JSON list of C-alpha atoms and ligand atoms in Angstrom, two decimals:
[
{"chain": "E", "resi": 1, "resn": "MET", "atom": "CA", "xyz": [-0.02, -0.05, 0.04]},
{"chain": "E", "resi": 2, "resn": "LYS", "atom": "CA", "xyz": [2.02, 3.27, -1.33]},
{"chain": "E", "resi": 3, "resn": "THR", "atom": "CA", "xyz": [0.62, 5.94, 0.22]},
{"chain": "E", "resi": 4, "resn": "VAL", "atom": "CA", "xyz": [0.69, 9.75, -0.94]},
{"chain": "E", "resi": 5, "resn": "ILE", "atom": "CA", "xyz": [0.54, 12.80, 1.38]},
{"chain": "E", "resi": 6, "resn": "THR", "atom": "CA", "xyz": [-0.10, 16.28, 0.24]},
{"chain": "E", "resi": 7, "resn": "TYR", "atom": "CA", "xyz": [-0.93, 19.61, 1.81]},
{"chain": "E", "resi": 8, "resn": "GLY", "atom": "CA", "xyz": [-3.08, 22.95, 0.62]},
{"chain": "E", "resi": 9, "resn": "THR", "atom": "CA", "xyz": [-5.57, 25.70, 1.85]},
{"chain": "E", "resi": 10, "resn": "PHE", "atom": "CA", "xyz": [-7.82, 23.85, -1.59]},
{"chain": "E", "resi": 11, "resn": "ASP", "atom": "CA", "xyz": [-9.60, 27.36, -1.38]},
{"chain": "E", "resi": 12, "resn": "LEU", "atom": "CA", "xyz": [-12.53, 27.31, -4.18]},
{"chain": "E", "resi": 13, "resn": "PHE", "atom": "CA", "xyz": [-11.64, 24.60, -5.00]},
{"chain": "E", "resi": 14, "resn": "HIS", "atom": "CA", "xyz": [-11.40, 24.44, -9.11]},
{"chain": "E", "resi": 15, "resn": "VAL", "atom": "CA", "xyz": [-9.65, 22.27, -11.63]},
{"chain": "E", "resi": 16, "resn": "GLY", "atom": "CA", "xyz": [-5.90, 23.16, -10.62]},
{"chain": "E", "resi": 17, "resn": "HIS", "atom": "CA", "xyz": [-6.69, 21.25, -7.52]},
{"chain": "E", "resi": 18, "resn": "VAL", "atom": "CA", "xyz": [-8.02, 18.50, -8.60]},
{"chain": "E", "resi": 19, "resn": "ARG", "atom": "CA", "xyz": [-5.35, 17.78, -11.59]},
{"chain": "E", "resi": 20, "resn": "ILE", "atom": "CA", "xyz": [-2.75, 17.93, -8.73]},
{"chain": "E", "resi": 21, "resn": "LEU", "atom": "CA", "xyz": [-4.43, 15.30, -6.34]},
{"chain": "E", "resi": 22, "resn": "LYS", "atom": "CA", "xyz": [-5.64, 13.24, -9.54]},
{"chain": "E", "resi": 23, "resn": "ARG", "atom": "CA", "xyz": [-1.71, 13.52, -10.39]},
{"chain": "E", "resi": 24, "resn": "LEU", "atom": "CA", "xyz": [-0.81, 12.57, -6.67]},
{"chain": "E", "resi": 25, "resn": "ARG", "atom": "CA", "xyz": [-3.75, 10.13, -6.71]},
{"chain": "E", "resi": 26, "resn": "ALA", "atom": "CA", "xyz": [-2.05, 8.32, -9.23]},
{"chain": "E", "resi": 27, "resn": "LEU", "atom": "CA", "xyz": [1.75, 7.88, -7.69]},
{"chain": "E", "resi": 28, "resn": "GLY", "atom": "CA", "xyz": [-0.04, 5.23, -4.90]},
{"chain": "E", "resi": 29, "resn": "ASP", "atom": "CA", "xyz": [-2.69, 3.55, -3.89]},
{"chain": "E", "resi": 30, "resn": "ARG", "atom": "CA", "xyz": [-3.74, 6.26, -1.27]},
{"chain": "E", "resi": 31, "resn": "LEU", "atom": "CA", "xyz": [-3.62, 10.03, -1.24]},
{"chain": "E", "resi": 32, "resn": "ILE", "atom": "CA", "xyz": [-3.92, 11.95, 2.35]},
{"chain": "E", "resi": 33, "resn": "VAL", "atom": "CA", "xyz": [-4.85, 15.65, 1.72]},
{"chain": "E", "resi": 34, "resn": "GLY", "atom": "CA", "xyz": [-3.69, 18.44, 4.60]},
{"chain": "E", "resi": 35, "resn": "ILE", "atom": "CA", "xyz": [-6.01, 21.08, 5.14]},
{"chain": "E", "resi": 36, "resn": "SER", "atom": "CA", "xyz": [-4.57, 24.03, 5.79]},
{"chain": "E", "resi": 37, "resn": "SER", "atom": "CA", "xyz": [-6.64, 25.07, 9.00]},
{"chain": "E", "resi": 38, "resn": "ASP", "atom": "CA", "xyz": [-8.31, 28.88, 9.50]},
{"chain": "E", "resi": 39, "resn": "GLU", "atom": "CA", "xyz": [-5.86, 29.71, 11.35]},
{"chain": "E", "resi": 40, "resn": "PHE", "atom": "CA", "xyz": [-2.84, 28.36, 10.00]},
{"chain": "E", "resi": 41, "resn": "ASN", "atom": "CA", "xyz": [-3.91, 30.47, 6.60]},
{"chain": "E", "resi": 42, "resn": "ALA", "atom": "CA", "xyz": [-3.90, 33.36, 8.78]},
{"chain": "E", "resi": 43, "resn": "ILE", "atom": "CA", "xyz": [-0.25, 32.78, 9.71]},
{"chain": "E", "resi": 44, "resn": "LYS", "atom": "CA", "xyz": [0.24, 31.76, 5.88]},
{"chain": "E", "resi": 45, "resn": "GLY", "atom": "CA", "xyz": [-1.15, 35.04, 4.46]},
{"chain": "E", "resi": 46, "resn": "LYS", "atom": "CA", "xyz": [-4.27, 34.00, 3.68]},
{"chain": "E", "resi": 47, "resn": "LYS", "atom": "CA", "xyz": [-8.00, 34.69, 4.57]},
{"chain": "E", "resi": 48, "resn": "SER", "atom": "CA", "xyz": [-10.37, 31.61, 2.34]},
{"chain": "E", "resi": 49, "resn": "PHE", "atom": "CA", "xyz": [-13.70, 32.20, 1.52]},
{"chain": "E", "resi": 50, "resn": "PHE", "atom": "CA", "xyz": [-14.49, 28.95, 2.79]},
{"chain": "E", "resi": 51, "resn": "SER", "atom": "CA", "xyz": [-14.10, 27.41, 6.60]},
{"chain": "E", "resi": 52, "resn": "TYR", "atom": "CA", "xyz": [-11.30, 24.42, 7.46]},
{"chain": "E", "resi": 53, "resn": "ALA", "atom": "CA", "xyz": [-14.65, 23.02, 7.68]},
{"chain": "E", "resi": 54, "resn": "GLU", "atom": "CA", "xyz": [-15.89, 23.13, 4.07]},
{"chain": "E", "resi": 55, "resn": "ARG", "atom": "CA", "xyz": [-13.09, 23.12, 2.43]},
{"chain": "E", "resi": 56, "resn": "ALA", "atom": "CA", "xyz": [-11.88, 19.53, 3.80]},
{"chain": "E", "resi": 57, "resn": "GLU", "atom": "CA", "xyz": [-15.46, 18.18, 2.77]},
{"chain": "E", "resi": 58, "resn": "ILE", "atom": "CA", "xyz": [-15.19, 19.42, -0.86]},
{"chain": "E", "resi": 59, "resn": "VAL", "atom": "CA", "xyz": [-11.70, 17.69, -0.72]},
{"chain": "E", "resi": 60, "resn": "SER", "atom": "CA", "xyz": [-12.82, 14.79, 1.14]},
{"chain": "E", "resi": 61, "resn": "SER", "atom": "CA", "xyz": [-15.63, 14.22, -1.30]},
{"chain": "E", "resi": 62, "resn": "CYS", "atom": "CA", "xyz": [-12.72, 13.95, -4.34]},
{"chain": "E", "resi": 63, "resn": "GLN", "atom": "CA", "xyz": [-12.71, 10.79, -6.30]},
{"chain": "E", "resi": 64, "resn": "TYR", "atom": "CA", "xyz": [-8.76, 10.86, -5.65]},
{"chain": "E", "resi": 65, "resn": "VAL", "atom": "CA", "xyz": [-8.74, 11.77, -2.07]},
{"chain": "E", "resi": 66, "resn": "ASP", "atom": "CA", "xyz": [-9.24, 9.00, 0.20]},
{"chain": "E", "resi": 67, "resn": "GLU", "atom": "CA", "xyz": [-8.69, 11.00, 3.86]},
{"chain": "E", "resi": 68, "resn": "VAL", "atom": "CA", "xyz": [-8.84, 14.48, 4.40]},
{"chain": "E", "resi": 69, "resn": "PHE", "atom": "CA", "xyz": [-6.85, 16.22, 7.89]},
{"chain": "E", "resi": 70, "resn": "PRO", "atom": "CA", "xyz": [-6.05, 19.31, 9.29]},
{"chain": "E", "resi": 71, "resn": "GLU", "atom": "CA", "xyz": [-3.10, 21.55, 8.74]},
{"chain": "E", "resi": 72, "resn": "HIS", "atom": "CA", "xyz": [-1.77, 23.65, 11.59]},
{"chain": "E", "resi": 73, "resn": "ASN", "atom": "CA", "xyz": [1.57, 24.79, 11.21]},
{"chain": "E", "resi": 74, "resn": "TRP", "atom": "CA", "xyz": [4.80, 24.52, 8.86]},
{"chain": "E", "resi": 75, "resn": "GLU", "atom": "CA", "xyz": [6.74, 22.26, 10.97]},
{"chain": "E", "resi": 76, "resn": "GLN", "atom": "CA", "xyz": [3.50, 19.03, 11.23]},
{"chain": "E", "resi": 77, "resn": "LYS", "atom": "CA", "xyz": [4.99, 17.44, 8.07]},
{"chain": "E", "resi": 78, "resn": "ARG", "atom": "CA", "xyz": [7.37, 15.60, 9.36]},
{"chain": "E", "resi": 79, "resn": "ALA", "atom": "CA", "xyz": [5.11, 14.18, 11.90]},
{"chain": "E", "resi": 80, "resn": "ASP", "atom": "CA", "xyz": [2.42, 13.48, 9.54]},
{"chain": "E", "resi": 81, "resn": "ILE", "atom": "CA", "xyz": [4.79, 11.97, 7.06]},
{"chain": "E", "resi": 82, "resn": "LEU", "atom": "CA", "xyz": [5.72, 9.11, 10.16]},
{"chain": "E", "resi": 83, "resn": "LYS", "atom": "CA", "xyz": [1.76, 8.73, 11.15]},
{"chain": "E", "resi": 84, "resn": "TYR", "atom": "CA", "xyz": [0.37, 8.28, 7.75]},
{"chain": "E", "resi": 85, "resn": "GLN", "atom": "CA", "xyz": [3.47, 5.99, 7.06]},
{"chain": "E", "resi": 86, "resn": "ALA", "atom": "CA", "xyz": [3.89, 7.77, 3.37]},
{"chain": "E", "resi": 87, "resn": "ASP", "atom": "CA", "xyz": [6.41, 7.14, 1.02]},
{"chain": "E", "resi": 88, "resn": "ILE", "atom": "CA", "xyz": [5.69, 10.18, -1.00]},
{"chain": "E", "resi": 89, "resn": "PHE", "atom": "CA", "xyz": [5.61, 13.24, -0.35]},
{"chain": "E", "resi": 90, "resn": "GLY", "atom": "CA", "xyz": [4.31, 15.90, -3.26]},
{"chain": "E", "resi": 91, "resn": "MET", "atom": "CA", "xyz": [2.96, 19.30, -4.11]},
{"chain": "E", "resi": 92, "resn": "GLY", "atom": "CA", "xyz": [2.87, 21.41, -7.19]},
{"chain": "E", "resi": 93, "resn": "HIS", "atom": "CA", "xyz": [5.85, 22.40, -8.79]},
{"chain": "E", "resi": 94, "resn": "ASP", "atom": "CA", "xyz": [5.41, 26.26, -7.65]},
{"chain": "E", "resi": 95, "resn": "TRP", "atom": "CA", "xyz": [6.99, 24.64, -3.84]},
{"chain": "E", "resi": 96, "resn": "GLN", "atom": "CA", "xyz": [9.92, 23.35, -5.95]},
{"chain": "E", "resi": 97, "resn": "GLY", "atom": "CA", "xyz": [12.24, 22.42, -3.21]},
{"chain": "E", "resi": 98, "resn": "LYS", "atom": "CA", "xyz": [10.80, 23.95, -0.69]},
{"chain": "E", "resi": 99, "resn": "PHE", "atom": "CA", "xyz": [10.63, 20.84, 1.08]},
{"chain": "E", "resi": 100, "resn": "ASP", "atom": "CA", "xyz": [13.50, 18.37, -0.03]},
{"chain": "E", "resi": 101, "resn": "ASP", "atom": "CA", "xyz": [14.58, 18.27, 3.43]},
{"chain": "E", "resi": 102, "resn": "LEU", "atom": "CA", "xyz": [11.81, 15.75, 4.16]},
{"chain": "E", "resi": 103, "resn": "SER", "atom": "CA", "xyz": [13.62, 13.32, 1.61]},
{"chain": "E", "resi": 104, "resn": "ASP", "atom": "CA", "xyz": [14.96, 11.39, 4.31]},
{"chain": "E", "resi": 105, "resn": "ILE", "atom": "CA", "xyz": [11.82, 9.95, 5.32]},
{"chain": "E", "resi": 106, "resn": "CYS", "atom": "CA", "xyz": [9.70, 9.42, 2.15]},
{"chain": "E", "resi": 107, "resn": "GLN", "atom": "CA", "xyz": [10.47, 10.49, -1.81]},
{"chain": "E", "resi": 108, "resn": "VAL", "atom": "CA", "xyz": [9.40, 14.25, -2.27]},
{"chain": "E", "resi": 109, "resn": "VAL", "atom": "CA", "xyz": [7.72, 15.27, -5.46]},
{"chain": "E", "resi": 110, "resn": "TYR", "atom": "CA", "xyz": [6.88, 18.46, -7.33]},
{"chain": "E", "resi": 111, "resn": "LEU", "atom": "CA", "xyz": [4.36, 17.79, -10.00]},
{"chain": "E", "resi": 112, "resn": "GLU", "atom": "CA", "xyz": [3.16, 20.56, -12.76]},
{"chain": "E", "resi": 113, "resn": "ARG", "atom": "CA", "xyz": [0.82, 22.89, -11.80]},
{"chain": "E", "resi": 114, "resn": "THR", "atom": "CA", "xyz": [-2.57, 23.82, -13.73]},
{"chain": "E", "resi": 115, "resn": "GLU", "atom": "CA", "xyz": [-1.07, 26.85, -15.45]},
{"chain": "E", "resi": 116, "resn": "ASP", "atom": "CA", "xyz": [-4.03, 30.10, -15.57]},
{"chain": "E", "resi": 117, "resn": "ILE", "atom": "CA", "xyz": [-6.46, 29.40, -12.48]},
{"chain": "E", "resi": 118, "resn": "SER", "atom": "CA", "xyz": [-5.89, 30.48, -9.06]},
{"chain": "E", "resi": 119, "resn": "THR", "atom": "CA", "xyz": [-8.25, 31.34, -6.29]},
{"chain": "E", "resi": 120, "resn": "THR", "atom": "CA", "xyz": [-6.58, 34.00, -5.86]},
{"chain": "E", "resi": 121, "resn": "GLU", "atom": "CA", "xyz": [-7.11, 34.82, -10.06]},
{"chain": "E", "resi": 122, "resn": "ILE", "atom": "CA", "xyz": [-11.16, 33.37, -8.92]},
{"chain": "E", "resi": 123, "resn": "LYS", "atom": "CA", "xyz": [-11.69, 36.35, -6.09]},
{"chain": "E", "resi": 124, "resn": "ARG", "atom": "CA", "xyz": [-10.42, 39.06, -8.60]},
{"chain": "E", "resi": 125, "resn": "SER", "atom": "CA", "xyz": [-12.17, 38.04, -11.22]},
{"chain": "E", "resi": 126, "resn": "LEU", "atom": "CA", "xyz": [-15.51, 38.00, -8.82]},
{"chain": "E", "resi": 127, "resn": "SER", "atom": "CA", "xyz": [-14.15, 41.06, -7.60]},
{"chain": "E", "resi": 128, "resn": "LEU", "atom": "CA", "xyz": [-14.53, 43.29, -10.83]},
{"chain": "E", "resi": 129, "resn": "ILE", "atom": "CA", "xyz": [-18.49, 42.34, -11.06]},
{"chain": "E", "resi": 130, "resn": "THR", "atom": "CA", "xyz": [-20.25, 45.61, -10.75]},
{"chain": "E", "resi": 131, "resn": "PRO", "atom": "CA", "xyz": [-23.80, 45.91, -9.04]},
{"chain": "E", "resi": 132, "resn": "GLU", "atom": "CA", "xyz": [-25.34, 46.71, -12.67]},
{"chain": "E", "resi": 133, "resn": "GLN", "atom": "CA", "xyz": [-23.71, 43.82, -14.24]},
{"chain": "E", "resi": 134, "resn": "LEU", "atom": "CA", "xyz": [-25.09, 41.72, -11.31]},
{"chain": "E", "resi": 135, "resn": "HIS", "atom": "CA", "xyz": [-28.71, 43.98, -12.18]},
{"chain": "E", "resi": 136, "resn": "GLU", "atom": "CA", "xyz": [-28.43, 42.87, -15.55]},
{"chain": "E", "resi": 137, "resn": "LEU", "atom": "CA", "xyz": [-27.91, 39.23, -14.82]},
{"chain": "E", "resi": 138, "resn": "GLU", "atom": "CA", "xyz": [-30.53, 39.57, -12.49]},
{"chain": "E", "resi": 139, "resn": "HIS", "atom": "CA", "xyz": [-33.06, 40.90, -14.96]},
{"chain": "E", "resi": 140, "resn": "SER", "atom": "CA", "xyz": [-32.06, 38.22, -17.68]},
{"chain": "E", "resi": 141, "resn": "VAL", "atom": "CA", "xyz": [-32.59, 35.29, -15.41]},
{"chain": "E", "resi": 142, "resn": "HIS", "atom": "CA", "xyz": [-35.96, 36.59, -14.47]},
{"chain": "E", "resi": 143, "resn": "SER", "atom": "CA", "xyz": [-36.89, 36.85, -18.26]},
{"chain": "E", "resi": 144, "resn": "MET", "atom": "CA", "xyz": [-35.37, 33.79, -18.78]},
{"chain": "E", "resi": 145, "resn": "VAL", "atom": "CA", "xyz": [-38.03, 31.83, -16.06]},
{"chain": "E", "resi": 146, "resn": "GLU", "atom": "CA", "xyz": [-40.41, 33.55, -17.46]},
{"chain": "E", "resi": 147, "resn": "VAL", "atom": "CA", "xyz": [-40.04, 32.14, -20.93]},
{"chain": "E", "resi": 148, "resn": "MET", "atom": "CA", "xyz": [-39.67, 28.98, -19.46]},
{"chain": "E", "resi": 149, "resn": "ASN", "atom": "CA", "xyz": [-42.69, 28.89, -17.38]},
{"chain": "E", "resi": 150, "resn": "VAL", "atom": "CA", "xyz": [-44.63, 30.29, -20.93]},
{"chain": "E", "resi": 151, "resn": "ILE", "atom": "CA", "xyz": [-43.40, 26.86, -22.68]},
{"chain": "E", "resi": 152, "resn": "LEU", "atom": "CA", "xyz": [-43.95, 24.76, -19.95]},
{"chain": "E", "resi": 153, "resn": "LYS", "atom": "CA", "xyz": [-47.61, 25.92, -19.59]},
{"chain": "E", "resi": 154, "resn": "SER", "atom": "CA", "xyz": [-47.87, 25.70, -23.67]},
{"chain": "E", "resi": 155, "resn": "THR", "atom": "CA", "xyz": [-46.78, 21.92, -23.47]},
{"chain": "E", "resi": 156, "resn": "ASN", "atom": "CA", "xyz": [-48.86, 20.94, -20.18]},
{"chain": "E", "resi": 157, "resn": "ARG", "atom": "CA", "xyz": [-51.95, 21.90, -22.39]},
{"chain": "L", "resi": 1, "resn": "C2G", "atom": "N1", "xyz": [-1.66, 23.82, -6.96]},
{"chain": "L", "resi": 1, "resn": "C2G", "atom": "C1", "xyz": [-1.78, 23.59, -8.85]},
{"chain": "L", "resi": 1, "resn": "C2G", "atom": "N2", "xyz": [-2.43, 24.46, -9.98]},
{"chain": "L", "resi": 1, "resn": "C2G", "atom": "C2", "xyz": [-3.10, 25.65, -9.70]},
{"chain": "L", "resi": 1, "resn": "C2G", "atom": "C3", "xyz": [-3.01, 25.97, -7.97]},
{"chain": "L", "resi": 1, "resn": "C2G", "atom": "C4", "xyz": [-2.84, 25.37, -7.40]},
{"chain": "L", "resi": 1, "resn": "C2G", "atom": "O1", "xyz": [-1.32, 22.46, -8.86]},
{"chain": "L", "resi": 1, "resn": "C2G", "atom": "N3", "xyz": [-3.42, 26.60, -10.13]},
{"chain": "L", "resi": 1, "resn": "C2G", "atom": "C5", "xyz": [-1.51, 22.98, -6.26]},
{"chain": "L", "resi": 1, "resn": "C2G", "atom": "C6", "xyz": [-0.35, 23.78, -5.44]},
{"chain": "L", "resi": 1, "resn": "C2G", "atom": "O2", "xyz": [0.83, 23.26, -6.09]},
{"chain": "L", "resi": 1, "resn": "C2G", "atom": "C7", "xyz": [-0.68, 23.61, -3.96]},
{"chain": "L", "resi": 1, "resn": "C2G", "atom": "C8", "xyz": [-2.35, 22.39, -4.31]},
{"chain": "L", "resi": 1, "resn": "C2G", "atom": "O3", "xyz": [-2.97, 22.91, -5.71]},
{"chain": "L", "resi": 1, "resn": "C2G", "atom": "O4", "xyz": [0.54, 22.04, -4.25]},
{"chain": "L", "resi": 1, "resn": "C2G", "atom": "C9", "xyz": [-3.14, 23.50, -3.50]},
{"chain": "L", "resi": 1, "resn": "C2G", "atom": "O5", "xyz": [-2.27, 24.62, -3.20]},
{"chain": "L", "resi": 1, "resn": "C2G", "atom": "P1", "xyz": [-3.11, 26.21, -2.66]},
{"chain": "L", "resi": 1, "resn": "C2G", "atom": "O6", "xyz": [-4.66, 25.38, -1.91]},
{"chain": "L", "resi": 1, "resn": "C2G", "atom": "O7", "xyz": [-2.76, 27.19, -3.25]},
{"chain": "L", "resi": 1, "resn": "C2G", "atom": "O8", "xyz": [-2.06, 25.57, -1.68]},
{"chain": "L", "resi": 1, "resn": "C2G", "atom": "P2", "xyz": [-0.40, 26.57, -0.64]},
{"chain": "L", "resi": 1, "resn": "C2G", "atom": "O9", "xyz": [-1.24, 28.01, -0.32]},
{"chain": "L", "resi": 1, "resn": "C2G", "atom": "O10", "xyz": [0.29, 26.00, -1.72]},
{"chain": "L", "resi": 1, "resn": "C2G", "atom": "O11", "xyz": [-0.46, 25.47, 0.56]},
{"chain": "L", "resi": 1, "resn": "C2G", "atom": "O12", "xyz": [2.39, 23.44, 3.78]},
{"chain": "L", "resi": 1, "resn": "C2G", "atom": "C10", "xyz": [1.68, 23.86, 2.50]},
{"chain": "L", "resi": 1, "resn": "C2G", "atom": "C11", "xyz": [0.79, 24.65, 2.15]},
{"chain": "L", "resi": 1, "resn": "C2G", "atom": "O13", "xyz": [-0.40, 23.92, 3.01]},
{"chain": "L", "resi": 1, "resn": "C2G", "atom": "C12", "xyz": [0.96, 25.22, 0.56]}
]
């Protein structure tokens, strides 16, 4: 049973997260993920949209993930690797070299990141939506609902 372990915030779960988890899972028989707690996120200078509990629930629902646990600090990785008897520690290549010190107790790998998507970029794009655009969107949705109701009524006659 080859165990792979990784860590992250995984806020606003997106295809970049899915792909790294899929690639890591393919390296072994089970994948265990340390999800950064809200308090650790603060230390990392991040404020996630979803709470730890929500992010843990989302990541654990991913088909490539077997177990999740809280990541409280930078220093716990060595103990976690020993506790879970992890054979491979992996991260996206934006962390290249940062965790090589763990190579005495497991294989350390850095896999290709998915370019052009990030939680930060998603938040930035959403923040650019103006109230007027939201109003227009709301109006369009209402119009679509009215059209659908007419179609439904005409088909139910
Ligand atoms: N990732 C990726 N492609 C993206 C975005 C993220 O492959 N477009 C990968 C990252 O390389 C990382 C994982 O997804 O391996 C989680 O990324 P984040 O949620 O941003 O986590 P991070 O802030 O990197 O926290 O102790 C380690 C830290 O907890 C890592």
